[in-house]
mmCIF file of C-alpha atoms and ligand atoms in Angstrom:
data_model
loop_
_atom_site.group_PDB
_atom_site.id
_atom_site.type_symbol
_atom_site.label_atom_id
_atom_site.label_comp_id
_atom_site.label_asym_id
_atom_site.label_seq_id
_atom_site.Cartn_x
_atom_site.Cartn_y
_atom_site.Cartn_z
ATOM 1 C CA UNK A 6 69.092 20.102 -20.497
ATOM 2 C CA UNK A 7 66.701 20.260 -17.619
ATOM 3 C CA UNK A 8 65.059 17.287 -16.511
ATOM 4 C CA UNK A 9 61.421 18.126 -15.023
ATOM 5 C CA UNK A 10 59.101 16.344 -13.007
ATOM 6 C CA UNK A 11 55.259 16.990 -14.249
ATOM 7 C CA UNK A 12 52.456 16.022 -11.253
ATOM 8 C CA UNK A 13 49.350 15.534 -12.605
ATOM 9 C CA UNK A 14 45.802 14.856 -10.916
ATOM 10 C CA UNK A 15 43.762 14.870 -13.787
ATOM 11 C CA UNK A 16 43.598 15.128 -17.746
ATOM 12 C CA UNK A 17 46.947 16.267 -18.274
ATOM 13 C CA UNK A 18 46.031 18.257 -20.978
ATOM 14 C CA UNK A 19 48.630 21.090 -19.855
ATOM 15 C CA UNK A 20 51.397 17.600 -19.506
ATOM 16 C CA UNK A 21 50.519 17.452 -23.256
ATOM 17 C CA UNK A 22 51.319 20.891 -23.995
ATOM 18 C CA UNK A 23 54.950 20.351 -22.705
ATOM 19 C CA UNK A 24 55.428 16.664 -24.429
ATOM 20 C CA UNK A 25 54.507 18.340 -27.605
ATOM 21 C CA UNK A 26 56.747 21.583 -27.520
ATOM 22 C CA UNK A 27 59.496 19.408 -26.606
ATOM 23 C CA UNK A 28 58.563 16.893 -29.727
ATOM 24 C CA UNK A 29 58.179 20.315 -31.450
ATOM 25 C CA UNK A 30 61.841 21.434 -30.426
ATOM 26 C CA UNK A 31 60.174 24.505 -29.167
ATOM 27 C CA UNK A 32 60.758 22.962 -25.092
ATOM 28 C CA UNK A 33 64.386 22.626 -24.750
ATOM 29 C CA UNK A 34 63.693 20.021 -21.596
ATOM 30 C CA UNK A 35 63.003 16.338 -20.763
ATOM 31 C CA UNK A 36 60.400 14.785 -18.823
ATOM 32 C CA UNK A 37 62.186 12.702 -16.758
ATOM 33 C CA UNK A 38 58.780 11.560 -14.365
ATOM 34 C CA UNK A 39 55.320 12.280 -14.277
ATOM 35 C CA UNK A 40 53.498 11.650 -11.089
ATOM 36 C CA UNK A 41 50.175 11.432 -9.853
ATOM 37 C CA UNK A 42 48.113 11.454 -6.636
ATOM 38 C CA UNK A 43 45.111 9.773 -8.774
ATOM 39 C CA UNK A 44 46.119 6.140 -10.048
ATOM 40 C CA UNK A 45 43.939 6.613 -12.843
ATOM 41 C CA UNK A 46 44.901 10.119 -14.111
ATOM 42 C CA UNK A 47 44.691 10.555 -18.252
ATOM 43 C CA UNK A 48 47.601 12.444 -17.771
ATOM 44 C CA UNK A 49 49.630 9.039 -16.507
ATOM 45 C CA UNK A 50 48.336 7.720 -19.708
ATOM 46 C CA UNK A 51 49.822 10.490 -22.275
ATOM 47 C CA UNK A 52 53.140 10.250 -19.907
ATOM 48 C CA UNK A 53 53.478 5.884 -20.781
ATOM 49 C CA UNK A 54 52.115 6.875 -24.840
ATOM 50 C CA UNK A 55 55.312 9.626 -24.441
ATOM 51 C CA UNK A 56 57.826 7.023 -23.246
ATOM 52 C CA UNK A 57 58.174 8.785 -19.833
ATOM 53 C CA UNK A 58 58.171 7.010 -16.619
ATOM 54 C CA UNK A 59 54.910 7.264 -15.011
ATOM 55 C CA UNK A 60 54.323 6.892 -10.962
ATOM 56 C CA UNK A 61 51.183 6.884 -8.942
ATOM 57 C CA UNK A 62 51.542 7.827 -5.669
ATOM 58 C CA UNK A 63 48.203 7.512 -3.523
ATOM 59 C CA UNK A 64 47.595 10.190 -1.074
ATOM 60 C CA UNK A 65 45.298 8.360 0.377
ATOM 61 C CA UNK A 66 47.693 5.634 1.415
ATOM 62 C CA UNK A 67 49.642 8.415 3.826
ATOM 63 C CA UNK A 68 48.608 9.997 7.139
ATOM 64 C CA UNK A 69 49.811 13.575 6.515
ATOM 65 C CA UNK A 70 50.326 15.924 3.623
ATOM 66 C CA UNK A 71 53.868 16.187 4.722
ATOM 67 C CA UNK A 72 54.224 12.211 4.553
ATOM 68 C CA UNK A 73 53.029 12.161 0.798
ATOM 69 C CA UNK A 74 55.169 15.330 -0.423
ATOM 70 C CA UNK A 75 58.133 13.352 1.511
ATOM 71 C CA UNK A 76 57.394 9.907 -1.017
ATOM 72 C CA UNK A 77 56.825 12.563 -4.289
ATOM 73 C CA UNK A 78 60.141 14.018 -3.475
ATOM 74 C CA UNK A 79 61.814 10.810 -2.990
ATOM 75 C CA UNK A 80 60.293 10.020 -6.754
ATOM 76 C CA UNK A 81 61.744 13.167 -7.877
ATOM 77 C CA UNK A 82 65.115 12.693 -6.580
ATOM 78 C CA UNK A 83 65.346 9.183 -7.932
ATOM 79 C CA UNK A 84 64.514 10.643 -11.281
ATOM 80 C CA UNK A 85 66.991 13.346 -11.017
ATOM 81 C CA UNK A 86 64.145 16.502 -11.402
ATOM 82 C CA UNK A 87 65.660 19.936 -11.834
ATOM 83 C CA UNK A 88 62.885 21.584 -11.946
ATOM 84 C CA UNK A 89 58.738 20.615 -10.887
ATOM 85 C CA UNK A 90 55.468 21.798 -12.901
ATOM 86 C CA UNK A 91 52.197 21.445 -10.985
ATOM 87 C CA UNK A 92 49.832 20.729 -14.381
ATOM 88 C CA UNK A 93 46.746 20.655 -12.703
ATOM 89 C CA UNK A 94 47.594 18.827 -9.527
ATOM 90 C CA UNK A 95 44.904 19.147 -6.889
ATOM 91 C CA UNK A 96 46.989 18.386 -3.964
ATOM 92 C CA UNK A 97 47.985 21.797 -1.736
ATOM 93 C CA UNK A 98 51.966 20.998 -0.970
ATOM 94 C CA UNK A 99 54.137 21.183 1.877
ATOM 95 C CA UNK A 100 57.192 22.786 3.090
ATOM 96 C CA UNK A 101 58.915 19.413 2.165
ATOM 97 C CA UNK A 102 58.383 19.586 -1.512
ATOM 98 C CA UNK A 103 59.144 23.551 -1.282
ATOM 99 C CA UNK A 104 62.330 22.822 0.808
ATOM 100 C CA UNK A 105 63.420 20.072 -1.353
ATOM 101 C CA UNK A 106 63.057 22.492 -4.992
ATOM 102 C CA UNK A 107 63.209 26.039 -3.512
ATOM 103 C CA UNK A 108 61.573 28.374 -6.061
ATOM 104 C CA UNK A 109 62.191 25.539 -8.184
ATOM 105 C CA UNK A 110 58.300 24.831 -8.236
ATOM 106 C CA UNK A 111 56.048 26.324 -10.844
ATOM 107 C CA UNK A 112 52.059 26.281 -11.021
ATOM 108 C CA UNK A 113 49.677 26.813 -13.523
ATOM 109 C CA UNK A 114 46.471 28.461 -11.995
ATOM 110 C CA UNK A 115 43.427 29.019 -14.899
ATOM 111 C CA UNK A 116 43.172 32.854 -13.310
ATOM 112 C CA UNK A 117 44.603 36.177 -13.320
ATOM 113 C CA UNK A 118 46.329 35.882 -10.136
ATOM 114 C CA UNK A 119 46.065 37.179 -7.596
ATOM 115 C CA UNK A 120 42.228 37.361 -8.558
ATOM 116 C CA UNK A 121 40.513 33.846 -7.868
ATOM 117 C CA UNK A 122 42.759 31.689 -6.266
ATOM 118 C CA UNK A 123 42.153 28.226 -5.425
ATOM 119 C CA UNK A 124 40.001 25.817 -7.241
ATOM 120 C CA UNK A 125 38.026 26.714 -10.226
ATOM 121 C CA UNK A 126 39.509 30.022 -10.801
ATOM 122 C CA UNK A 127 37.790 30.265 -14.443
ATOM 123 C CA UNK A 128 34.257 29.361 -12.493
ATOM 124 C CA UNK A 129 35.334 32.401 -10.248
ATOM 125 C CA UNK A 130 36.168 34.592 -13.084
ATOM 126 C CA UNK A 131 33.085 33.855 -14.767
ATOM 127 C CA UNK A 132 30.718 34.192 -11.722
ATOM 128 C CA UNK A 133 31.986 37.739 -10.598
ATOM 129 C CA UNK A 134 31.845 39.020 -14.061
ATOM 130 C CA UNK A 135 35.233 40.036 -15.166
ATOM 131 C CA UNK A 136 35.688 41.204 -18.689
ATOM 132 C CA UNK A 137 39.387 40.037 -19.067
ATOM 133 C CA UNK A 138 40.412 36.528 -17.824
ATOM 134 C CA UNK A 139 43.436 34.305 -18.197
ATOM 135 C CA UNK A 140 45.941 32.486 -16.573
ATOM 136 C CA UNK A 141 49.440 32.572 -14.437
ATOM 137 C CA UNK A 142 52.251 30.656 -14.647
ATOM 138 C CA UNK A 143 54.161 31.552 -10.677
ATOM 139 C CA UNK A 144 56.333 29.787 -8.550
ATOM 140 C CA UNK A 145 55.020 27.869 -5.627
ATOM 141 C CA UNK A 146 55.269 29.283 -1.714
ATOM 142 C CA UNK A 147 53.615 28.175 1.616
ATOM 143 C CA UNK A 148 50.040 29.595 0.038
ATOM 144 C CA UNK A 149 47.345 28.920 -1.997
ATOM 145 C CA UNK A 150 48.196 30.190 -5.704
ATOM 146 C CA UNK A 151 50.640 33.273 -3.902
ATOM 147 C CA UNK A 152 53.714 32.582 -5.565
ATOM 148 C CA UNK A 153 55.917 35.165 -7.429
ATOM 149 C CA UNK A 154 54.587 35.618 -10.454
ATOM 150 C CA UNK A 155 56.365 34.344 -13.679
ATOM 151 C CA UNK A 156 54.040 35.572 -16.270
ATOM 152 C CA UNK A 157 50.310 35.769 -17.448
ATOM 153 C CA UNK A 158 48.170 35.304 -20.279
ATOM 154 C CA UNK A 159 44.766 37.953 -21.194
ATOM 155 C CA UNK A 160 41.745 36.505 -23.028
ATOM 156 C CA UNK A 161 38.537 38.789 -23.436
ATOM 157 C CA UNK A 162 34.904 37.345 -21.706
ATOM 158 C CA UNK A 163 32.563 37.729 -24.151
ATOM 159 C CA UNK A 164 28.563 38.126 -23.483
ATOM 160 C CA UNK A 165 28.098 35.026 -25.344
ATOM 161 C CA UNK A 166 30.703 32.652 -23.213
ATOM 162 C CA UNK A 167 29.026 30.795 -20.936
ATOM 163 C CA UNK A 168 31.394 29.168 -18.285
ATOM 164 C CA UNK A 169 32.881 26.561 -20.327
ATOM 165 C CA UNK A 170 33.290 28.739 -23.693
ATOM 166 C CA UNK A 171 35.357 30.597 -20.829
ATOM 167 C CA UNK A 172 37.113 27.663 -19.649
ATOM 168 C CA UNK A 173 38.071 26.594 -22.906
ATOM 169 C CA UNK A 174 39.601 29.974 -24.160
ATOM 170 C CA UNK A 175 41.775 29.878 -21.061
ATOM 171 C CA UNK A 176 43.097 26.631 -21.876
ATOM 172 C CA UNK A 177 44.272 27.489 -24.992
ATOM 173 C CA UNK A 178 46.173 30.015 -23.688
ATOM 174 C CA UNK A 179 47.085 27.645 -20.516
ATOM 175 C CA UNK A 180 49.074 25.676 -23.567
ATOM 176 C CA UNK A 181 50.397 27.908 -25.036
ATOM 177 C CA UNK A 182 51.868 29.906 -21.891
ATOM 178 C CA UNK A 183 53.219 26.755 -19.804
ATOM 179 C CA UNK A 184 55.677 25.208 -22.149
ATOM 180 C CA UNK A 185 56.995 29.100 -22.930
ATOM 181 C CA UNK A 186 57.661 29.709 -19.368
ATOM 182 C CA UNK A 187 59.156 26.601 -18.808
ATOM 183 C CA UNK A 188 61.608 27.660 -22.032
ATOM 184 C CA UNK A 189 62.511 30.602 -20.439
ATOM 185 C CA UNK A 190 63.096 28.941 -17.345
ATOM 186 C CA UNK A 191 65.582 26.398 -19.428
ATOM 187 C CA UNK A 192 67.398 29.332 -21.170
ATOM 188 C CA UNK A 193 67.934 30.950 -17.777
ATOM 189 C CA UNK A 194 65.963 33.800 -18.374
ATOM 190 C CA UNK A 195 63.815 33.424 -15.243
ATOM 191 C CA UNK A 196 65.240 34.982 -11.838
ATOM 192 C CA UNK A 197 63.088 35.828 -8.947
ATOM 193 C CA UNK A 198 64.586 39.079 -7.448
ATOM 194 C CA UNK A 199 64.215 39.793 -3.305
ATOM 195 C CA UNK A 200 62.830 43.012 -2.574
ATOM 196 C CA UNK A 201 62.914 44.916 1.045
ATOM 197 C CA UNK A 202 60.022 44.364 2.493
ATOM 198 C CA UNK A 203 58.072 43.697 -0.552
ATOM 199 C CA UNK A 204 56.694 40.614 -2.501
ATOM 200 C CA UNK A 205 59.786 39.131 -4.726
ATOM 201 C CA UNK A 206 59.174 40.465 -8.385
ATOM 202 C CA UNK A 207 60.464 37.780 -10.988
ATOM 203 C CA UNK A 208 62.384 38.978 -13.994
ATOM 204 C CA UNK A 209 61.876 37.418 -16.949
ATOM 205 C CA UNK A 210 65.015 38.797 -19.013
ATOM 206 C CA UNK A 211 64.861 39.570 -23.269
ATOM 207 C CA UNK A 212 60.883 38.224 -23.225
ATOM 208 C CA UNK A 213 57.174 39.731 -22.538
ATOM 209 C CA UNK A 214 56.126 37.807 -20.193
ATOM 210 C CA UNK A 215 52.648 37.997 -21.333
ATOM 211 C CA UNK A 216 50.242 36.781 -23.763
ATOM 212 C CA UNK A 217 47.405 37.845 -25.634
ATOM 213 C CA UNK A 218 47.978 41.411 -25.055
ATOM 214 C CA UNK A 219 49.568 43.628 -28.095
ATOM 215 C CA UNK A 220 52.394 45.405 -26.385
HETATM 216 C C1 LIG B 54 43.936 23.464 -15.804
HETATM 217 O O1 LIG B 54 42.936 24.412 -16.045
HETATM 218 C C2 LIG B 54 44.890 23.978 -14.768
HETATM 219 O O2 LIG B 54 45.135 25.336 -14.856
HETATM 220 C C3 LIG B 54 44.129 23.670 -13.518
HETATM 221 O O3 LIG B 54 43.567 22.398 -13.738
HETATM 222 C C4 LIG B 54 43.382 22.218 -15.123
HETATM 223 C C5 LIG B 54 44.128 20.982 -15.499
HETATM 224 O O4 LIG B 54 43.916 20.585 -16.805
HETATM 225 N N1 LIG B 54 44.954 23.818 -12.344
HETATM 226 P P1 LIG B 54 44.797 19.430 -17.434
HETATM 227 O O5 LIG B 54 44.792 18.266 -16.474
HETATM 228 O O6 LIG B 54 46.170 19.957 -17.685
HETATM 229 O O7 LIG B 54 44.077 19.079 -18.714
#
């Protein structure tokens, strides 16, 4: 079974999603850590409620980025990760996590990527005026939300939504898309393929690797 290592910087609603597939049987995986930059993250809470061990790490008790990634990865290793999920963390990481779980890394971003990157991508989405919005489950390089892309979920905007009806739908769908990619990851379905001069493509064998779209 993999063992995963959730870091959280807020709610941890997404951290839910996964401890309740895996209650559910539908997340073939353990938590083995959840971490967080913020000592006082709700999603630290629903980790200790879960049984799972729980570590704060302070960012701002380190003089570099590369510093704090170096003490999270030291947590991971101790708790034997396989694999890390970024479930809302609101740190930007280093080469040393990356180095230490190459393409081993996944994000959830609340956009259709590679449309609004970076924080508030719903806000984004919203603002511009897009009539289809969603979210991305990728793997994690050197940028800002430009990893190969794992898979995506589609929900409509409607003229009614204001920016949280927006945020909300997404949600949903950032729920219901995390613990399925991290199921496919588990079953070994997930391979990110090199391509000649080109972006890797990731192939997501015997699934769709998107939601909320008839195909
Ligand atoms: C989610 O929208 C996630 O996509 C974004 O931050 C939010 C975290 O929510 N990166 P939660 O902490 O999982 O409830």
């Amino acid at each position: 079974m993999i063992r995963l290592g959730v870091l959280v910087s807020g709610g941890g609603s997404n951290l839910q999603a996964l401890l309740d597939a895996i209650a559910a049987r539908t997340l073939d995986a353990e938590i083995a850590v959840v971490i967080s930059n913020v000592a006082t993250a709700g999603g630290l809470e629903r980790a200790r409620k879960a049984n799972v061990p729980a570590v704060a790490v302070d960012h701002k008790a380190f003089s570099s980025r590369q510093d704090f990634d170096a003490a999270v990865v030291a947590k991971l290793r101790e708790h034997k990760v396989d694999y890390v999920v970024l479930a809302g963390f609101m740190r930007i990481v280093t080469n040393v996590l990356l180095d230490a779980f190459p393409m081993r890394v996944v994000n959830i971003h609340p956009a259709l990527l590679p449309s609004f990157p970076g924080v508030n991508g719903q806000g984004q989405a919203f603002a511009y005026g897009v009539r289809v919005a969603g979210c991305t489950v990728h793997f994690v390089d050197g940028g800002t939300d430009t990893g190969p892309i794992i898979a995506q979920a589609v929900v409509p905007v409607l003229d009614t939504d204001d920016e949280h009806a927006l945020q909300q739908r997404i949600l949903e769908k950032e729920h219901a898309l995390l613990p399925a990619v991290v199921q496919w990851i588990a079953e070994g379905r997930v391979r990110v393929v090199p391509r000649e001069g080109q972006r890797p493509r990731v192939e997501v064998r015997g699934v769709v690797p998107v939601l909320g779209l008839p195909c």
